[in-house]
Amino acid sequence: MDDDNQSILARALPPATDYVLYLMILEYNLRRADLPLLHRLLQDSTLTIKLGWDLVHILVPLLPASKECLADVARLGNPREVILKVAELLGQTGRSLWGEKEDEEHDSDSDSDSDSDKPASNEEKAEVHVACDDAVKKEQHKSSYRSVIEFQALLHMISIVYPRIKTKHPSKFLISAFEAILPAYARVTSSSLSTIAVLTLIEKLCQSAKPVLPPRENSSASDQINSEQTAAPDPEGQGETVAPEEPGVQIRLLRSFTTHVIEVYFESLPNVDDGPGLAWTQRYLEMQHPERVLPFHKSMQSRFMPPSTRGEFSSSHKLSDLNNRDLMAQKLVVSTTFCRINIKANLVRQKGALYGVKIPWKDVVWVARHPAKEFVITHESNSNPILQSTHIDFPLSRKGMLYILGAELASKVLYEQLDRPAMVLGFHFDSVKGFLDPDLAAIGTEPPIVLDTVLLLGFTRLEDNLERASRFSNLEFYQYLQKLSLLSANAPSSSIRYQAHLMATKILHTYPSKQARFSFIQDTFEHCPYENLLVCSIGWLKEEILAAVSENEVKNGAEGIGEAMEKHHLSDDSNASFTFASPETLNSLSSYLFSIDTPGEHPGGYMGRIPFYMTALNLYYLLWMSPGVRARLQIPAFEKMRDIQGRFVTPLGDICHVLLDDPPMAGLRSEHEIAEIQLLQTTVDMVLAAVKKVQSEGNSA
């Protein structure tokens, strides 16, 4: 049968039939066994030029067996037609028809079931359901693998076809190809093979755009088909010369495309446990504070290291996957050197070095500070991410540049590759302002890798440059800290919330203006709707009070807070006249710290405020039990004036008694809620007993 089929393909060759009829014969009769014959027939450039445009979509479903035939079409067909056809097919890559087929099969199964009079038992239904789920997963995996194979083959065709195009402006064909590649790549990023295919394409296209190539010791394309070297000339490009500016245009276009590819890849990485895909910030904090890693618990950094580095001979699939993410990120960042994002970039091969690419700070700072509205990138829409109108012709991806910078920092702080370059606090402020959502209510909804990179920038750069924070105006400081604080309250990831809280705390306590720090804390108490951020604010206040007492900074303790703030606006020395360790400072915040809100009609409404009440009790306990704090803040006089026990502590204990007398009536429906109320009551009793003891000792003295 195969011999007869091959005989038909050979006998029907033009001029025995015309090209249209022969194409129909191929479409209805071509089998995988016929591909070696077709490969020999396609060596006729005339036949390939006539059929190449329509032959691609016939050959793609036969991959990987049709790889040689597709290379023949790319090498000998009309390059302008072929590249447009490849771009068209890339638009379909990754869009599985399995869902539609599943619906059709489901409908047919439903029809057959309706004809059956015998109902299925529950056990039979469960077995059928499990079998269907397994079949669906198997088919989806098969479809995903086929999409990756198609993606690889089509990109390989582009790498052959594009250098053949001879026209004044060949880059217009490259733009069409890139428009199709980006959304297709976004659909198949789960496989590292698709990323390798993109990297190979970038390298080869960059080579074709350079008039003189440096010698290369290793070539990732050494296993490609040798027939690429004998590609036919462009049949429509005879006599046309490429515009002299075209190589530079292609390099800029490739540079832009590469940063967008990096953006797609980094944002496609699934989370690791509760953290972002590369967990840069968590790994950095583990290295800076190894004592915080739980005993007998693998650190995140060790999970990303190769097994040989950890002294292991084997590793689980999960660990291998994490290490592979680092390696693939390295290759992507190194690809920026191909298209001259940084001419001096080089891969430093040292122990553990993964991201040895030096990005010019001025370029990254410019991209970070540029208005985000001029860099709108939509991979799945009809808009062209490469040709957004700005004052530069092919804009870099803002997020892509951010990830390149994050990768460079990771190489230095995680693998001790190079010294960290100096950076001022203002750059991180621009990063926070530029990459976090301008809508304050939406902060925390950004891609996890964006938040991870911004936090890594902060922790690695602010550590040695906080003395430059004085260049901030107080308004900039408020905006900066507000965004980080909201991130610590709203981020879905608990690890990101914790890291943002650490950074906000560090920035707050090291900002030079004590009065500005107080104003931010006070503003948080007055206007913040997030309970967890209010709890953090109490912690900030407690740390400021302890620091002020320990440093013995009280100079104008009798001066009111209003007078101190007035002096701040009249004199440059106002910062020295303000202190957290003064009765007036505590008095101005007492109405926010020690108050019980009306929960509404149901007493169970108090449950939401338990963390705040516990933290406030902790602060009140400290005010009484620390002799230095009690003396400097004049707590006995403060208590006599404000009656915190009568207005806050004792009523809080009474509420606990009411809630525990009849938990169901109070709305306490779980043992966990009851345990929280019991803990709050125990804390109230302990605080009252401790304060009473201190007061009695003071009276006897």
XYZ file of C-alpha atoms in Angstrom:
701
model
C 0.000 0.000 0.000
C 2.836 2.411 0.862
C 4.596 1.544 -2.402
C 1.424 2.301 -4.340
C 1.017 5.601 -2.487
C 4.601 6.623 -3.211
C 4.101 5.628 -6.832
C 1.135 7.982 -7.032
C 3.179 10.866 -5.579
C 5.983 10.244 -8.053
C 3.792 9.741 -11.137
C 1.668 12.804 -10.436
C 4.626 15.181 -10.337
C 4.240 18.222 -12.579
C 4.136 18.477 -15.523
C 2.045 15.278 -15.334
C -0.414 17.348 -13.291
C -0.556 21.014 -12.509
C 0.695 22.308 -9.169
C -2.751 22.887 -7.691
C -3.837 19.330 -8.430
C -0.556 17.921 -7.126
C -1.004 19.862 -3.888
C -4.451 18.276 -3.473
C -2.937 14.843 -4.073
C -0.377 15.505 -1.354
C -2.992 16.774 1.066
C -5.156 13.653 0.776
C -2.488 10.986 0.255
C 0.643 12.083 2.148
C 1.622 9.725 4.976
C 4.629 9.629 7.281
C 6.087 6.784 5.242
C 6.061 9.074 2.181
C 8.161 11.798 3.789
C 11.581 10.465 2.661
C 10.314 10.495 -0.935
C 8.898 13.988 -0.517
C 12.214 15.133 0.927
C 13.947 14.013 -2.264
C 11.301 15.614 -4.462
C 11.546 18.960 -2.642
C 15.174 19.326 -3.691
C 13.656 20.723 -6.896
C 13.530 24.402 -6.023
C 10.843 25.086 -8.635
C 8.500 22.559 -7.063
C 9.269 23.872 -3.567
C 8.641 27.488 -4.565
C 5.299 26.589 -6.136
C 4.104 24.419 -3.229
C 5.929 25.797 -0.219
C 3.274 28.325 0.809
C 0.536 25.672 1.122
C 2.722 22.715 1.979
C 3.671 23.952 5.460
C 0.257 23.343 7.040
C 0.224 19.816 5.550
C 3.626 18.963 7.007
C 3.235 20.432 10.491
C 0.735 17.768 11.702
C 3.267 15.097 10.659
C 5.989 16.366 13.000
C 8.550 15.306 14.102
C 8.897 13.032 11.051
C 8.382 15.969 8.664
C 11.206 18.088 10.113
C 13.487 17.613 7.103
C 10.724 18.470 4.655
C 9.898 21.655 6.554
C 13.577 22.590 6.466
C 13.511 22.026 2.674
C 10.569 24.410 2.368
C 12.361 27.000 4.507
C 15.586 26.590 2.547
C 14.217 26.525 -1.016
C 10.682 27.959 -0.921
C 9.679 31.576 -1.430
C 10.962 33.081 1.840
C 8.428 35.915 1.962
C 5.476 33.572 1.567
C 6.896 30.933 3.902
C 7.591 33.311 6.786
C 4.050 34.678 6.605
C 2.632 31.146 6.596
C 4.799 30.197 9.556
C 3.567 33.273 11.447
C -0.007 32.236 10.690
C 0.543 28.723 12.026
C 2.259 30.074 15.139
C -0.995 31.835 15.927
C -2.622 28.401 16.195
C 0.173 26.725 18.156
C -0.862 25.786 21.661
C -4.568 26.198 20.991
C -5.760 22.641 21.563
C -8.969 21.365 19.986
C -9.225 18.710 22.676
C -11.924 20.638 24.511
C -14.166 20.697 21.437
C -13.547 17.005 20.756
C -14.300 16.233 24.380
C -17.625 18.046 24.122
C -18.514 16.115 20.971
C -17.631 12.808 22.615
C -19.573 13.813 25.710
C -22.630 14.569 23.587
C -22.347 11.243 21.811
C -21.922 9.440 25.131
C -24.963 11.221 26.495
C -27.001 10.132 23.503
C -25.906 6.528 23.905
C -26.618 6.666 27.646
C -30.101 7.976 27.011
C -30.810 4.938 24.858
C -29.826 2.582 27.661
C -32.535 1.542 30.083
C -30.138 0.172 32.705
C -28.957 2.863 35.165
C -25.312 2.768 36.220
C -24.391 2.211 39.850
C -22.464 4.786 41.863
C -19.347 2.595 41.734
C -19.575 2.314 37.962
C -20.056 6.061 37.617
C -16.998 6.721 39.798
C -14.871 4.335 37.740
C -16.006 5.964 34.506
C -15.279 9.426 35.939
C -11.739 8.452 36.976
C -11.103 6.828 33.606
C -12.313 9.958 31.790
C -10.091 12.192 33.931
C -7.058 10.033 33.166
C -7.867 10.092 29.465
C -8.252 13.865 29.505
C -4.910 14.362 31.305
C -3.169 11.980 28.918
C -4.595 13.745 25.883
C -3.757 17.175 27.264
C -0.157 16.104 27.918
C 0.051 14.726 24.391
C -1.396 17.944 22.985
C 1.047 20.050 25.009
C 4.010 18.000 23.811
C 2.845 18.314 20.191
C 2.502 22.089 20.598
C 6.104 22.327 21.790
C 7.331 20.229 18.854
C 5.433 22.438 16.426
C 6.761 25.570 18.105
C 10.346 24.338 17.833
C 9.990 23.421 14.151
C 8.332 26.689 13.165
C 10.982 28.785 14.930
C 13.678 26.725 13.251
C 12.059 27.558 9.907
C 12.135 31.273 10.718
C 15.835 31.073 11.524
C 16.386 29.658 8.002
C 13.886 31.769 6.082
C 14.526 35.243 7.421
C 18.214 35.565 6.405
C 17.150 34.654 2.855
C 14.815 37.618 2.456
C 16.447 40.278 0.284
C 14.506 43.487 0.291
C 15.141 47.045 1.296
C 13.475 46.577 4.696
C 13.412 42.885 5.682
C 12.694 43.780 9.299
C 8.997 44.227 8.463
C 8.791 40.442 8.006
C 10.570 39.942 11.324
C 7.998 42.129 13.052
C 5.185 39.897 11.757
C 7.036 36.830 12.993
C 7.675 38.308 16.444
C 4.032 39.302 16.761
C 3.112 35.644 16.313
C 5.935 34.201 18.425
C 5.225 36.106 21.662
C 1.654 34.848 22.258
C 2.594 31.364 21.029
C 5.542 31.266 23.431
C 3.291 32.379 26.281
C 1.160 29.284 25.636
C 4.042 26.775 25.642
C 6.419 28.172 28.294
C 5.799 25.163 30.538
C 8.432 23.292 28.521
C 12.082 24.312 28.637
C 12.376 23.087 25.045
C 10.272 26.010 23.844
C 12.539 28.455 25.675
C 15.618 26.853 24.150
C 14.004 27.201 20.716
C 13.493 30.938 21.277
C 17.061 31.368 22.507
C 18.433 29.566 19.445
C 16.340 31.782 17.168
C 17.549 34.968 18.868
C 21.177 33.941 18.598
C 20.926 32.978 14.933
C 19.006 36.111 13.950
C 21.500 38.290 15.785
C 24.291 36.590 13.877
C 22.547 37.300 10.591
C 22.168 40.964 11.551
C 25.880 41.428 12.228
C 28.118 42.123 9.230
C 31.164 40.658 10.987
C 30.884 37.810 13.448
C 33.404 37.110 16.214
C 34.754 33.553 16.348
C 32.682 31.165 18.448
C 34.203 28.174 20.173
C 30.865 26.557 20.941
C 27.775 26.748 18.795
C 24.366 25.723 20.037
C 23.287 25.247 16.435
C 25.936 22.703 15.511
C 23.372 19.948 15.252
C 21.191 21.822 12.791
C 20.674 20.578 9.271
C 23.612 21.332 7.017
C 21.282 22.225 4.191
C 20.854 25.675 5.763
C 24.245 26.592 4.297
C 22.961 25.999 0.779
C 19.756 28.003 1.027
C 18.398 29.293 -2.254
C 18.361 33.036 -2.957
C 15.194 35.080 -2.654
C 13.444 34.710 -6.052
C 11.771 38.102 -5.589
C 14.855 39.858 -4.291
C 17.070 39.887 -7.343
C 18.832 43.227 -7.592
C 17.456 44.614 -4.310
C 19.865 45.930 -1.708
C 19.255 46.132 1.983
C 19.004 49.654 3.409
C 22.191 50.616 5.269
C 20.300 51.294 8.492
C 18.582 47.904 8.427
C 21.146 45.936 10.515
C 20.802 48.462 13.322
C 17.015 48.321 13.067
C 17.088 44.539 13.323
C 19.345 44.644 16.369
C 17.022 47.105 18.129
C 14.038 44.974 17.188
C 15.724 41.846 18.527
C 16.689 43.695 21.693
C 13.079 44.635 22.303
C 11.842 41.142 21.475
C 14.344 39.546 23.862
C 13.214 41.628 26.825
C 9.594 40.719 26.088
C 10.512 37.020 25.925
C 12.200 37.374 29.322
C 9.042 38.980 30.681
C 6.859 36.122 29.417
C 9.170 33.421 30.802
C 9.670 34.885 34.269
C 5.959 35.523 34.735
C 5.086 31.987 33.633
C 7.036 30.347 36.469
C 4.727 28.669 38.994
C 5.078 29.542 42.655
C 7.424 27.621 44.945
C 5.343 26.719 47.978
C 3.928 30.112 48.914
C 6.615 32.217 47.244
C 7.402 33.472 43.730
C 8.875 31.216 41.078
C 12.534 32.049 41.771
C 12.163 33.103 45.429
C 15.050 35.573 45.139
C 14.183 37.651 48.200
C 13.528 34.662 50.436
C 16.834 33.093 49.436
C 18.679 36.376 50.065
C 17.143 36.803 53.525
C 18.036 33.206 54.393
C 21.663 33.918 53.536
C 21.689 37.151 55.528
C 19.965 35.565 58.523
C 20.721 31.822 58.527
C 19.557 31.611 62.127
C 15.986 32.087 60.886
C 16.035 28.820 58.921
C 14.356 26.105 60.949
C 16.585 23.209 62.035
C 16.328 20.090 59.884
C 14.502 22.151 57.274
C 15.899 22.691 53.796
C 16.494 26.336 53.049
C 15.076 27.717 49.841
C 18.577 28.433 48.550
C 19.629 24.803 49.009
C 16.557 23.665 47.117
C 17.658 25.721 44.111
C 21.261 24.518 44.174
C 22.428 21.635 41.940
C 22.522 18.240 43.706
C 26.320 18.073 43.393
C 26.641 21.397 45.227
C 24.507 20.060 48.053
C 26.595 16.874 48.265
C 23.742 14.742 46.934
C 23.937 12.111 44.232
C 20.268 12.272 43.306
C 17.376 14.632 43.737
C 13.656 14.621 43.359
C 11.891 15.961 40.312
C 10.870 19.076 42.209
C 14.419 19.961 43.150
C 15.616 19.368 39.601
C 12.893 21.625 38.319
C 13.935 24.462 40.639
C 17.555 24.185 39.598
C 16.464 24.121 35.962
C 14.622 27.415 36.469
C 17.840 29.082 37.550
C 19.735 27.658 34.587
C 17.068 28.709 32.089
C 16.973 32.202 33.595
C 20.727 32.348 33.079
C 20.402 31.462 29.412
C 17.690 34.041 28.865
C 19.670 36.841 30.469
C 22.815 35.848 28.609
C 20.801 36.067 25.381
C 20.697 39.813 25.890
C 24.371 39.894 24.987
C 23.604 38.520 21.524
C 21.585 41.608 20.634
C 23.928 44.085 22.296
C 21.766 45.194 25.187
C 25.129 45.627 26.827
C 28.230 45.407 24.643
C 30.495 44.733 27.629
C 28.295 41.956 29.029
C 29.988 38.659 29.693
C 29.178 35.422 31.400
C 31.429 34.996 34.397
C 31.899 31.278 34.987
C 32.601 30.982 38.683
C 31.294 28.603 41.309
C 27.544 28.897 41.422
C 27.487 31.790 38.950
C 24.214 31.834 37.097
C 23.456 35.365 35.993
C 26.780 36.984 35.137
C 25.468 39.760 32.918
C 26.285 43.390 33.688
C 23.458 45.710 32.664
C 24.208 49.444 32.361
C 22.610 51.141 35.328
C 21.677 54.250 33.367
C 19.592 52.196 30.930
C 17.806 50.284 33.660
C 17.155 53.427 35.693
C 15.748 55.150 32.622
C 13.387 52.270 31.895
C 12.294 52.077 35.542
C 11.575 55.794 35.733
C 9.817 56.046 32.392
C 6.013 56.410 32.462
C 4.400 52.989 32.389
C 1.699 54.153 29.956
C 4.250 54.244 27.167
C 5.146 50.598 27.647
C 1.778 48.876 27.402
C 2.431 45.245 26.475
C -0.462 42.872 25.707
C 0.721 39.492 24.474
C -2.704 38.054 23.687
C -4.261 41.109 22.051
C -4.040 42.402 18.521
C -1.846 45.289 19.601
C 1.783 45.123 18.575
C 4.068 45.102 21.649
C 7.103 45.786 19.490
C 5.861 48.954 17.810
C 4.367 50.950 20.664
C 4.809 54.609 19.797
C 7.424 56.214 21.999
C 10.420 58.408 21.432
C 12.375 55.203 20.786
C 11.346 53.012 17.873
C 11.429 49.603 19.586
C 10.857 50.003 23.337
C 12.293 47.551 25.795
C 9.939 45.695 28.083
C 9.921 47.483 31.438
C 9.256 44.248 33.299
C 11.807 42.402 31.202
C 14.484 44.922 32.139
C 13.415 44.651 35.771
C 13.884 40.874 35.649
C 17.289 41.255 33.991
C 18.324 43.531 36.819
C 16.927 41.087 39.370
C 18.877 38.250 37.767
C 22.086 40.276 37.917
C 21.538 41.063 41.583
C 20.740 37.425 42.311
C 24.068 36.354 40.857
C 25.895 38.733 43.160
C 24.055 38.295 46.419
C 23.110 34.614 46.171
C 26.283 33.234 44.634
C 28.878 35.792 45.781
C 29.940 36.381 42.233
C 30.682 40.114 42.162
C 30.599 43.136 44.421
C 27.289 44.910 44.529
C 27.319 48.210 42.635
C 26.240 51.283 44.536
C 22.671 52.459 44.199
C 20.831 55.263 45.916
C 17.555 54.897 47.749
C 15.818 57.020 45.136
C 16.137 54.293 42.515
C 14.221 51.816 44.647
C 11.580 54.452 45.272
C 11.228 54.823 41.490
C 10.990 51.034 41.144
C 8.249 50.843 43.764
C 6.393 53.734 42.160
C 6.854 52.397 38.633
C 6.104 48.703 39.074
C 3.511 48.583 41.849
C -0.043 49.349 40.801
C -0.826 53.087 40.963
C -4.235 52.164 42.375
C -3.493 51.738 46.077
C -6.354 49.260 46.480
C -4.791 46.999 43.817
C -1.281 46.864 45.293
C -0.330 43.238 45.806
C -2.114 41.967 42.686
C 0.986 42.336 40.505
C 2.741 39.197 39.199
C 4.634 37.560 42.094
C 7.958 37.801 40.248
C 7.515 41.598 39.985
C 7.030 41.861 43.741
C 9.935 39.498 44.386
C 12.298 41.524 42.192
C 11.257 44.868 43.664
C 11.800 43.525 47.180
C 15.177 42.062 46.225
C 16.190 45.474 44.872
C 15.220 47.027 48.164
C 16.956 44.608 50.505
C 20.210 44.541 48.531
C 20.388 48.274 47.848
C 18.949 49.967 50.894
C 21.228 48.196 53.338
C 24.266 50.317 52.605
C 22.620 53.477 51.332
C 20.014 54.443 53.898
C 22.055 57.450 54.926
C 21.052 58.977 51.583
C 17.395 58.792 52.561
C 17.609 62.397 53.744
C 17.371 63.428 50.090
C 13.732 62.396 50.191
C 11.050 64.917 50.907
C 8.601 63.858 53.585
C 5.886 63.492 50.935
C 8.046 61.085 48.935
C 8.800 59.181 52.108
C 5.095 58.852 52.901
C 4.284 57.636 49.375
C 7.186 55.197 49.405
C 6.334 53.702 52.764
C 2.615 53.686 52.041
C 3.026 51.447 49.004
C 5.305 49.022 50.825
C 2.958 48.926 53.815
C -0.045 48.201 51.606
C 1.942 45.460 49.924
C 2.616 43.917 53.332
C -1.122 43.989 54.020
C -2.592 42.882 50.681
C -0.176 40.512 48.928
C -1.706 37.033 48.507
C 1.617 35.365 49.362
C 2.425 35.236 53.066
C 6.165 35.242 52.310
C 5.847 38.445 50.252
C 3.749 40.053 52.984
C 6.416 39.213 55.547
C 9.247 40.479 53.339
C 7.401 43.720 52.551
C 6.787 44.223 56.272
C 10.490 43.758 57.024
C 11.436 46.296 54.378
C 8.831 48.844 55.445
C 9.994 48.482 59.046
C 13.640 48.944 58.106
C 12.932 52.046 56.023
C 10.670 53.571 58.667
C 13.112 53.181 61.554
C 16.124 54.435 59.600
C 14.509 57.490 58.044
C 16.302 60.556 59.475
C 13.232 62.606 60.434
C 11.727 61.331 63.675
C 8.727 63.576 63.239
C 8.087 62.231 59.756
C 8.176 58.712 61.174
C 5.686 59.670 63.847
C 3.394 61.353 61.323
C 3.328 58.217 59.192
C 2.443 56.021 62.176
C -0.251 58.454 63.271
C -1.676 58.654 59.744
C -1.824 54.868 59.615
C -3.851 54.755 62.833
C -6.207 57.441 61.558
C -6.886 56.289 58.007
C -5.723 52.709 57.416
C -8.603 50.213 56.928
C -6.413 47.105 57.159
C -6.352 45.412 60.535
C -3.008 43.679 60.011
C -1.358 47.000 59.131
C -2.739 48.595 62.285
C -1.161 45.759 64.260
C 2.143 46.467 62.516
C 1.845 50.152 63.406
C 1.646 49.313 67.103
C 4.828 47.295 66.706
C 6.515 50.222 64.934
C 5.532 52.575 67.750
C 6.799 50.186 70.411
C 10.182 49.849 68.669
C 10.490 53.623 68.300
C 9.721 54.154 71.985
C 12.268 51.556 73.069
C 14.914 53.032 70.776
C 14.260 56.552 72.049
C 14.435 55.482 75.694
C 17.581 53.438 75.231
C 19.360 56.286 73.452
C 18.296 58.779 76.122
C 17.029 61.259 73.524
C 14.522 63.080 75.694
C 15.347 66.780 75.538
C 11.998 68.533 75.519
C 9.777 65.975 77.192
C 7.385 68.587 78.551
C 6.795 70.118 75.140
C 3.481 69.286 73.519
C 3.306 67.376 70.282
C 1.540 70.260 68.588
C 4.332 72.684 69.496
C 6.974 70.219 68.350
C 5.289 69.808 64.954
C 4.968 73.559 64.606
C 8.698 73.970 65.224
C 9.339 71.365 62.522
C 7.988 73.764 59.934
C 9.794 76.795 61.365
C 13.240 75.430 62.063
C 15.625 72.914 60.539
C 16.447 71.771 64.068
C 12.907 70.576 64.762
C 13.913 66.937 64.356
C 16.124 67.227 67.434
C 13.249 68.635 69.529
C 10.904 65.731 68.864
C 11.097 62.369 70.595
C 8.963 59.244 70.783
C 9.853 58.898 74.461
C 7.586 61.695 75.648
C 4.174 61.648 77.365
C 2.731 63.925 74.695
C 3.604 61.492 71.903
C 1.833 58.624 73.650
C -1.055 60.843 74.671
C -1.719 61.926 71.072
C -2.061 58.287 69.981
C -3.885 56.842 72.983
C -7.345 57.259 71.469
C -6.284 54.977 68.564
C -4.320 52.506 70.661
C -6.598 51.898 73.625
C -10.166 51.992 72.384
C -12.855 49.377 71.822
C -14.891 49.772 68.661
C -18.596 48.995 68.643
C -18.862 45.691 66.797
C -22.442 46.189 65.656
C -25.497 44.244 66.682
C -23.676 40.923 67.209
C -20.988 40.541 69.891
C -19.122 38.120 67.625
C -17.958 41.157 65.668
C -15.138 41.544 68.161
C -13.404 38.482 66.699
C -11.907 40.466 63.837
C -10.108 42.822 66.215
C -8.489 40.269 68.503
C -4.978 40.640 66.943
C -5.150 44.412 67.437
C -6.343 44.099 71.032
C -3.610 41.570 71.837
C -0.925 43.853 70.407
C -2.292 46.880 72.228
C -2.279 44.924 75.509
C 1.307 43.932 74.813
C 2.265 47.592 74.422
C 0.370 48.581 77.561
C 2.147 45.809 79.487
C 5.522 47.110 78.256
C 4.693 50.683 79.275
C 4.176 49.568 82.854
C 6.746 46.797 83.233
C 9.789 48.578 81.759
C 11.169 50.946 84.417
C 12.885 53.187 81.860
C 9.803 53.494 79.670
C 7.516 53.983 82.673
C 9.663 56.816 84.013
C 10.324 58.675 80.761
C 6.767 58.488 79.464
C 5.360 59.199 82.940
C 2.981 56.265 82.685
C 1.350 56.687 86.173
C 0.339 60.250 85.254
C -0.715 59.073 81.791
C -2.887 56.366 83.345
C -4.448 58.818 85.776
C -5.326 61.187 82.926
C -6.514 58.598 80.377
C -7.786 55.770 82.654
C -6.701 53.060 80.204
C -7.617 50.318 82.652
C -11.151 51.603 83.130
C -11.770 52.505 79.474
C -9.950 49.675 77.687
C -8.444 46.780 79.651
C -11.259 46.025 82.101
C -14.088 46.432 79.511
C -12.159 44.124 77.208
C -12.116 41.464 79.936
C -15.861 41.950 80.510
C -16.514 41.412 76.823
C -14.541 38.168 76.936
C -16.680 36.950 79.848
C -19.876 37.732 77.922
C -18.656 35.927 74.818
C -17.574 32.843 76.754
C -20.735 32.577 78.868
C -22.782 31.510 75.831
C -20.480 30.970 72.803
C -23.194 29.911 70.295
C -25.336 32.912 71.164
C -22.255 35.140 70.865
C -21.556 33.803 67.398
C -18.572 31.652 68.363
C -19.064 28.570 66.221
C -15.670 26.876 66.361
C -13.180 25.744 68.999
C -10.571 27.982 67.414
C -12.676 31.111 67.976
C -13.391 30.103 71.567
C -9.666 29.501 72.165
C -8.842 32.981 70.820
C -11.295 34.621 73.228
C -9.917 32.554 76.113
C -6.380 33.648 75.229
C -7.491 37.280 75.120
C -9.144 36.954 78.537
C -6.025 35.326 79.990
C -3.909 38.172 78.605
C -6.246 40.782 80.097
C -6.077 39.117 83.521
C -2.287 38.888 83.346
C -1.924 42.568 82.382
C -4.281 43.734 85.123
C -2.427 41.686 87.740
C 0.984 42.941 86.604
C -0.097 46.585 86.514
C -1.750 46.307 89.920
C 1.468 44.904 91.371
C 3.569 47.744 89.928
C 1.075 50.341 91.172
C 1.023 48.881 94.670
C 4.831 48.847 94.799
C 4.875 52.470 93.699
C 2.359 53.500 96.322
C 4.254 51.711 99.104
C 7.472 53.404 98.019
